[in-house]
């Protein structure tokens, strides 16, 4: 029997790859809702093809979407994010994929967990912001939450996910020595440090291996993406930060590893194609085709691993400290990074200023014990104000 699925951030890189996997298994899912920010042509095309019961966009785009959908598809009702009572039905879809980018996806993560949907989380920023509160929420509602982010999905597969049916998210991995979190190092792994001030947004989003949305591509270039993942792993696998080691692996074939006390290291390998972790979580504990290319080991030129260079990647160093602090500084780091990345993408600041903006915000606002979701949202809002002040000072 097919399961209803809601995809938050359906027009983005993860959203579209999810729809591609679903397209390959037409009898498995009924696309219940697709959401986006704007009434883009991509959203219209996806509504035409998948005929969801609901399409949700931000207020400014509602009337545009209604008129664009006229004559294309009369089955889809258009909602705004403000229609909270109508959204309740969507949060309760049998399966939810959260693939909005940034803190804007917080509600979709929290509410779908509260509604007891099976939640496949790609949207890492809310995990980083909420930390321990997310653990509490999941335990309280008994929701099944599975990680789509490729590194977390690899760790999931190399730990409980492997034994099928047994995995409990947000619990410790038994016998764990270390988690080895791999990252490619992004497009500037070998760029002269002095030249980083001249790199353009176009160069920063041109990731050597993965094809992703603009924000996460810049995060990969600064390795803030790995920093966010340290915190994501810290909560998702209830692992102390000192047991999480980042390893630079330029080929992007090993998606992360779990090292156990007996000396065994389990790794998950695969083509760098997000349809693999998407398919893994959509069908877990079963395995179904994803459309990704199979790995041809004999054609690989080699697999390299190296220590990260904290001078090249100051965001990574900062994220380690934030992970150890464990409180509101994670939300501050995340929000100020979102502001700094947006400023860099619109050519307001130079690339190395991203790390400076984030560091200033974290230093100015400090770390406090997380009390509630409202407390985190307040930290996020405050961080954005402080970050904008820094951006103003550093603007080109
Ligand atoms: P994209 O930028 O490609 O897509 C973002 C999606 O979110 C779009 O559907 C966009 O709608 C929607 N969106 C953006 N802002 C808002 C907003 N304010 N309100 C409502 N909807 C909004 O992002 P990605 O798919 O690359 O990334 C999505 C998430 O998944 C991120 O958290 C990222 O870190 C994570 N992730 C992504 C990976 C990847 O390979 N791309 C890998 C691992 C994790 P619209 O098109 O209308 O703007
Ligand atoms: Mg990742």
Coordinates of N, CA and C in Angstrom, one line a residue, residues 141-287:
X141 N 7.5 12.0 21.8 CA 6.5 11.6 20.8 C 6.7 10.3 20.2
X142 N 7.9 9.6 20.5 CA 8.2 8.3 20.0 C 8.3 8.3 18.5
X143 N 8.7 9.4 17.9 CA 8.7 9.5 16.4 C 9.9 8.8 15.8
X144 N 9.8 8.2 14.7 CA 10.9 7.6 14.0 C 11.6 8.7 13.1
X145 N 12.8 9.0 13.4 CA 13.5 10.1 12.7 C 14.8 9.5 12.0
X146 N 14.9 9.6 10.8 CA 16.1 9.1 10.1 C 16.9 10.2 9.4
X147 N 18.2 10.0 9.4 CA 19.1 11.1 8.8 C 19.3 10.9 7.3
X148 N 19.0 12.0 6.5 CA 19.3 12.0 5.1 C 20.7 12.5 4.8
X149 N 21.2 13.5 5.6 CA 22.5 14.0 5.4 C 23.5 12.9 5.2
X150 N 24.3 12.9 4.1 CA 25.0 11.7 3.7 C 25.9 11.1 4.8
X151 N 26.6 12.0 5.5 CA 27.5 11.5 6.6 C 26.7 10.9 7.7
X152 N 25.6 11.5 8.1 CA 24.9 10.9 9.2 C 24.2 9.6 8.7
X153 N 23.8 9.6 7.5 CA 23.2 8.4 7.0 C 24.2 7.3 6.9
X154 N 25.5 7.6 6.6 CA 26.6 6.6 6.6 C 26.8 6.1 8.0
X155 N 26.8 7.0 9.0 CA 27.0 6.5 10.4 C 25.8 5.7 10.8
X156 N 24.7 6.1 10.4 CA 23.4 5.3 10.7 C 23.6 3.9 10.1
X157 N 24.1 3.8 8.9 CA 24.2 2.5 8.2 C 25.3 1.7 8.9
X158 N 26.3 2.4 9.4 CA 27.5 1.6 10.0 C 27.2 1.3 11.5
X159 N 26.1 1.7 12.0 CA 25.8 1.4 13.4 C 24.4 0.7 13.4
X160 N 23.5 1.2 14.2 CA 22.2 0.4 14.3 C 21.5 0.2 13.1
X161 N 21.6 1.1 12.1 CA 20.8 1.0 10.9 C 21.1 -0.3 10.2
X162 N 22.3 -0.8 10.4 CA 22.7 -2.0 9.7 C 21.9 -3.2 10.1
X163 N 21.5 -3.2 11.4 CA 20.9 -4.4 11.9 C 19.4 -4.4 11.6
X164 N 18.9 -3.4 10.9 CA 17.5 -3.4 10.5 C 16.5 -3.5 11.6
X165 N 15.6 -2.6 11.7 CA 14.6 -2.6 12.7 C 15.0 -2.3 14.1
X166 N 16.3 -2.3 14.4 CA 16.7 -2.1 15.7 C 17.1 -0.6 16.1
X167 N 17.3 0.2 15.0 CA 17.9 1.5 15.3 C 16.9 2.5 16.0
X168 N 17.4 3.1 17.0 CA 16.7 4.1 17.7 C 17.5 5.4 17.6
X169 N 16.9 6.4 16.9 CA 17.7 7.6 16.7 C 17.9 8.3 18.1
X170 N 18.9 9.1 18.2 CA 19.2 9.9 19.4 C 19.6 9.0 20.5
X171 N 20.3 7.9 20.2 CA 20.8 7.0 21.2 C 22.2 6.7 20.9
X172 N 23.0 6.3 22.0 CA 24.4 6.0 21.8 C 24.7 4.8 21.0
X173 N 25.8 4.8 20.3 CA 26.2 3.7 19.5 C 27.1 2.8 20.5
X174 N 26.7 1.6 20.7 CA 27.4 0.7 21.7 C 28.8 0.4 21.2
X175 N 29.8 0.4 22.1 CA 31.1 0.0 21.7 C 31.9 1.0 20.9
X176 N 31.3 2.3 20.8 CA 31.9 3.3 19.9 C 33.3 3.8 20.5
X177 N 34.3 3.9 19.6 CA 35.5 4.6 20.0 C 35.5 6.0 19.4
X178 N 35.2 6.1 18.1 CA 35.2 7.4 17.5 C 34.3 7.4 16.2
X179 N 33.7 8.5 15.9 CA 33.1 8.7 14.6 C 34.0 9.5 13.7
X180 N 34.3 9.0 12.6 CA 35.1 9.7 11.6 C 34.3 10.3 10.5
X181 N 34.1 11.6 10.7 CA 33.2 12.3 9.8 C 34.0 12.9 8.6
X182 N 33.7 12.4 7.4 CA 34.5 12.8 6.2 C 33.9 14.0 5.5
X183 N 34.7 14.8 4.9 CA 34.3 16.0 4.2 C 35.3 16.2 3.1
X184 N 34.8 16.7 1.9 CA 35.7 16.8 0.8 C 36.7 18.0 0.9
X185 N 36.4 19.0 1.7 CA 37.2 20.1 1.8 C 36.8 21.2 0.8
X186 N 35.8 20.9 -0.1 CA 35.2 21.9 -0.9 C 36.1 22.4 -2.0
X187 N 35.7 23.4 -2.8 CA 36.5 23.9 -4.0 C 37.8 24.6 -3.7
X188 N 38.0 25.0 -2.4 CA 39.2 25.8 -2.1 C 40.2 25.0 -1.3
X189 N 40.2 23.7 -1.4 CA 41.1 22.8 -0.6 C 42.6 23.2 -0.9
X190 N 42.9 23.6 -2.1 CA 44.3 23.8 -2.5 C 44.5 25.3 -2.9
X191 N 43.5 26.1 -2.7 CA 43.7 27.5 -3.1 C 44.7 28.2 -2.1
X192 N 45.6 29.1 -2.7 CA 46.5 29.8 -1.8 C 45.6 30.6 -0.8
X193 N 46.1 30.6 0.5 CA 45.3 31.3 1.5 C 45.1 32.7 1.2
X194 N 46.1 33.4 0.6 CA 46.0 34.8 0.3 C 45.0 35.1 -0.8
X195 N 44.7 34.0 -1.6 CA 43.8 34.3 -2.7 C 42.3 34.1 -2.3
X196 N 42.1 33.6 -1.1 CA 40.7 33.4 -0.7 C 39.9 34.7 -0.7
X197 N 40.5 35.8 -0.4 CA 39.8 37.1 -0.4 C 39.2 37.4 -1.8
X198 N 39.8 36.8 -2.8 CA 39.3 37.2 -4.2 C 38.3 36.2 -4.7
X199 N 38.0 35.1 -4.0 CA 37.1 34.1 -4.6 C 35.7 34.7 -4.7
X200 N 35.0 34.3 -5.8 CA 33.6 34.8 -6.1 C 32.6 33.8 -5.6
X201 N 31.3 34.3 -5.4 CA 30.2 33.4 -5.1 C 30.1 32.2 -6.1
X202 N 30.3 32.6 -7.4 CA 30.2 31.5 -8.4 C 31.3 30.4 -8.2
X203 N 32.5 30.8 -7.9 CA 33.5 29.8 -7.6 C 33.2 29.0 -6.3
X204 N 32.6 29.7 -5.3 CA 32.3 29.0 -4.1 C 31.2 28.0 -4.2
X205 N 30.2 28.2 -5.1 CA 29.1 27.3 -5.2 C 29.4 26.1 -6.2
X206 N 30.6 26.2 -6.9 CA 30.9 25.2 -7.8 C 31.6 24.1 -7.1
X207 N 30.9 23.2 -6.4 CA 31.5 22.2 -5.6 C 32.1 21.1 -6.5
X208 N 33.3 20.6 -6.2 CA 34.0 19.7 -7.1 C 33.3 18.4 -7.2
X209 N 32.5 18.0 -6.2 CA 31.9 16.6 -6.3 C 30.3 16.6 -6.2
X210 N 29.8 17.4 -5.3 CA 28.3 17.3 -5.1 C 27.7 18.5 -5.8
X211 N 26.4 18.2 -6.2 CA 25.6 19.3 -6.8 C 24.5 19.6 -5.8
X212 N 24.6 20.8 -5.2 CA 23.7 21.1 -4.0 C 23.2 22.6 -4.1
X213 N 22.3 23.0 -3.2 CA 21.8 24.3 -3.2 C 23.0 25.3 -2.8
X214 N 22.8 26.6 -3.1 CA 23.9 27.6 -2.9 C 24.4 27.7 -1.5
X215 N 23.5 27.7 -0.5 CA 23.9 27.9 0.9 C 24.8 26.8 1.4
X216 N 24.4 25.5 1.2 CA 25.2 24.4 1.7 C 26.5 24.3 0.9
X217 N 26.5 24.8 -0.4 CA 27.7 24.7 -1.2 C 28.8 25.7 -0.6
X218 N 28.3 26.9 -0.2 CA 29.2 27.8 0.5 C 29.7 27.3 1.8
X219 N 28.8 26.6 2.5 CA 29.1 26.0 3.8 C 30.2 24.9 3.6
X220 N 30.2 24.2 2.4 CA 31.2 23.2 2.2 C 32.5 23.9 1.9
X221 N 32.5 25.0 1.2 CA 33.7 25.7 0.9 C 34.4 26.3 2.2
X222 N 33.6 26.7 3.2 CA 34.2 27.2 4.5 C 34.4 26.0 5.4
X223 N 33.8 24.9 5.1 CA 33.7 23.7 6.0 C 32.9 23.9 7.2
X224 N 32.1 25.0 7.2 CA 31.1 25.2 8.2 C 30.1 24.0 8.1
X225 N 29.9 23.5 6.9 CA 29.0 22.4 6.7 C 29.4 21.2 7.6
X226 N 30.7 21.0 7.7 CA 31.2 19.9 8.6 C 31.1 20.3 10.0
X227 N 31.2 21.6 10.3 CA 31.0 22.1 11.6 C 29.6 21.9 12.1
X228 N 28.6 22.2 11.2 CA 27.2 21.9 11.5 C 27.0 20.4 11.7
X229 N 27.7 19.6 10.9 CA 27.5 18.2 11.0 C 28.1 17.6 12.3
X230 N 29.2 18.2 12.8 CA 29.7 17.7 14.1 C 28.6 17.8 15.2
X231 N 27.9 19.0 15.2 CA 26.8 19.2 16.2 C 25.6 18.3 15.9
X232 N 25.3 18.1 14.6 CA 24.2 17.2 14.2 C 24.5 15.8 14.7
X233 N 25.7 15.3 14.5 CA 26.2 14.0 14.9 C 26.1 13.9 16.4
X234 N 26.6 15.0 17.1 CA 26.7 15.0 18.5 C 25.3 14.7 19.2
X235 N 24.2 15.3 18.6 CA 22.9 15.0 19.1 C 22.3 13.8 18.5
X236 N 22.4 13.6 17.2 CA 21.7 12.5 16.6 C 22.2 11.1 17.1
X237 N 23.5 11.0 17.4 CA 24.0 9.7 17.9 C 24.5 9.9 19.4
X238 N 24.0 10.9 20.0 CA 24.3 11.1 21.4 C 25.8 10.9 21.8
X239 N 26.6 11.5 21.0 CA 28.1 11.3 21.1 C 28.8 12.5 21.6
X240 N 29.7 12.3 22.6 CA 30.5 13.5 23.1 C 31.3 14.1 21.9
X241 N 31.4 15.4 21.8 CA 32.1 16.0 20.7 C 33.5 15.5 20.5
X242 N 34.2 15.2 21.7 CA 35.6 14.8 21.5 C 35.7 13.4 20.9
X243 N 34.6 12.7 20.7 CA 34.7 11.4 20.0 C 34.4 11.6 18.5
X244 N 34.2 12.8 18.0 CA 33.9 13.1 16.6 C 35.1 13.7 15.9
X245 N 35.7 13.0 15.0 CA 36.9 13.5 14.3 C 36.5 13.8 12.8
X246 N 36.9 14.9 12.4 CA 36.7 15.3 11.0 C 37.9 14.8 10.2
X247 N 37.7 14.2 9.1 CA 38.7 13.7 8.2 C 38.5 14.3 6.8
X248 N 39.4 15.0 6.2 CA 39.3 15.5 4.8 C 39.5 14.3 3.8
X249 N 38.5 14.1 3.0 CA 38.6 13.0 2.0 C 38.1 13.6 0.7
X250 N 39.0 14.0 -0.2 CA 38.6 14.8 -1.3 C 37.7 14.1 -2.3
X251 N 37.8 12.8 -2.4 CA 37.1 12.0 -3.5 C 35.6 11.9 -3.1
X252 N 35.2 12.1 -1.9 CA 33.8 12.0 -1.6 C 33.2 10.6 -1.8
X253 N 33.9 9.5 -1.6 CA 33.4 8.2 -1.9 C 33.1 7.5 -0.5
X254 N 33.9 7.7 0.5 CA 33.6 7.2 1.8 C 32.8 8.3 2.5
X255 N 31.6 8.0 2.9 CA 30.7 9.1 3.4 C 30.7 9.3 4.9
X256 N 31.5 8.5 5.6 CA 31.8 8.6 7.0 C 32.1 7.2 7.6
X257 N 32.6 7.1 8.7 CA 33.0 5.8 9.3 C 32.8 5.8 10.8
X258 N 32.6 4.6 11.3 CA 32.4 4.4 12.7 C 33.5 3.4 13.2
X259 N 34.3 3.9 14.2 CA 35.4 3.1 14.7 C 35.0 2.5 16.1
X260 N 35.1 1.2 16.2 CA 34.6 0.6 17.5 C 35.8 0.3 18.4
X261 N 35.5 0.0 19.6 CA 36.5 -0.3 20.6 C 37.4 -1.4 20.3
X262 N 36.9 -2.4 19.5 CA 37.8 -3.6 19.2 C 38.7 -3.3 18.0
X263 N 38.7 -2.1 17.5 CA 39.6 -1.7 16.4 C 38.9 -1.8 15.0
X264 N 37.7 -2.3 14.9 CA 37.0 -2.4 13.6 C 36.6 -1.0 13.2
X265 N 36.8 -0.7 11.9 CA 36.3 0.6 11.4 C 35.3 0.2 10.3
X266 N 34.0 0.6 10.4 CA 33.0 0.4 9.4 C 32.8 1.7 8.6
X267 N 32.8 1.5 7.3 CA 32.7 2.7 6.4 C 31.5 2.4 5.5
X268 N 30.8 3.5 5.1 CA 29.8 3.4 4.0 C 30.4 4.1 2.8
X269 N 30.4 3.4 1.7 CA 30.9 3.9 0.4 C 29.8 4.0 -0.6
X270 N 30.0 4.9 -1.5 CA 29.0 5.0 -2.6 C 29.3 6.2 -3.5
X271 N 28.7 6.2 -4.7 CA 28.8 7.4 -5.5 C 28.3 8.6 -4.7
X272 N 29.0 9.8 -5.0 CA 28.4 11.0 -4.3 C 27.1 11.4 -5.0
X273 N 26.1 10.8 -4.5 CA 24.7 11.1 -5.1 C 23.7 11.0 -4.0
X274 N 23.1 12.1 -3.7 CA 22.2 12.1 -2.5 C 21.0 11.2 -2.6
X275 N 20.7 10.7 -3.8 CA 19.6 9.8 -4.0 C 19.9 8.5 -3.2
X276 N 21.1 8.2 -2.9 CA 21.4 7.0 -2.1 C 20.9 7.1 -0.7
X277 N 21.4 8.1 0.1 CA 20.8 8.3 1.4 C 19.3 8.6 1.4
X278 N 18.8 9.3 0.4 CA 17.4 9.5 0.3 C 16.6 8.2 0.2
X279 N 17.1 7.4 -0.7 CA 16.4 6.1 -0.9 C 16.5 5.2 0.4
X280 N 17.7 5.3 1.0 CA 18.0 4.5 2.2 C 16.9 4.8 3.3
X281 N 16.6 6.1 3.4 CA 15.7 6.5 4.5 C 14.2 6.3 4.0
X282 N 14.0 6.5 2.8 CA 12.6 6.4 2.3 C 12.1 4.9 2.5
X283 N 13.0 4.0 2.2 CA 12.6 2.6 2.2 C 13.0 1.8 3.4
X284 N 13.9 2.4 4.3 CA 14.4 1.7 5.5 C 13.3 1.0 6.3
X285 N 13.6 -0.3 6.7 CA 14.8 -1.0 6.6 C 15.0 -1.8 5.3
X286 N 14.2 -1.6 4.3 CA 14.4 -2.3 3.0 C 15.4 -1.5 2.2
X287 N 15.8 -2.1 1.1 CA 16.8 -1.4 0.2 C 16.1 -1.5 -1.2

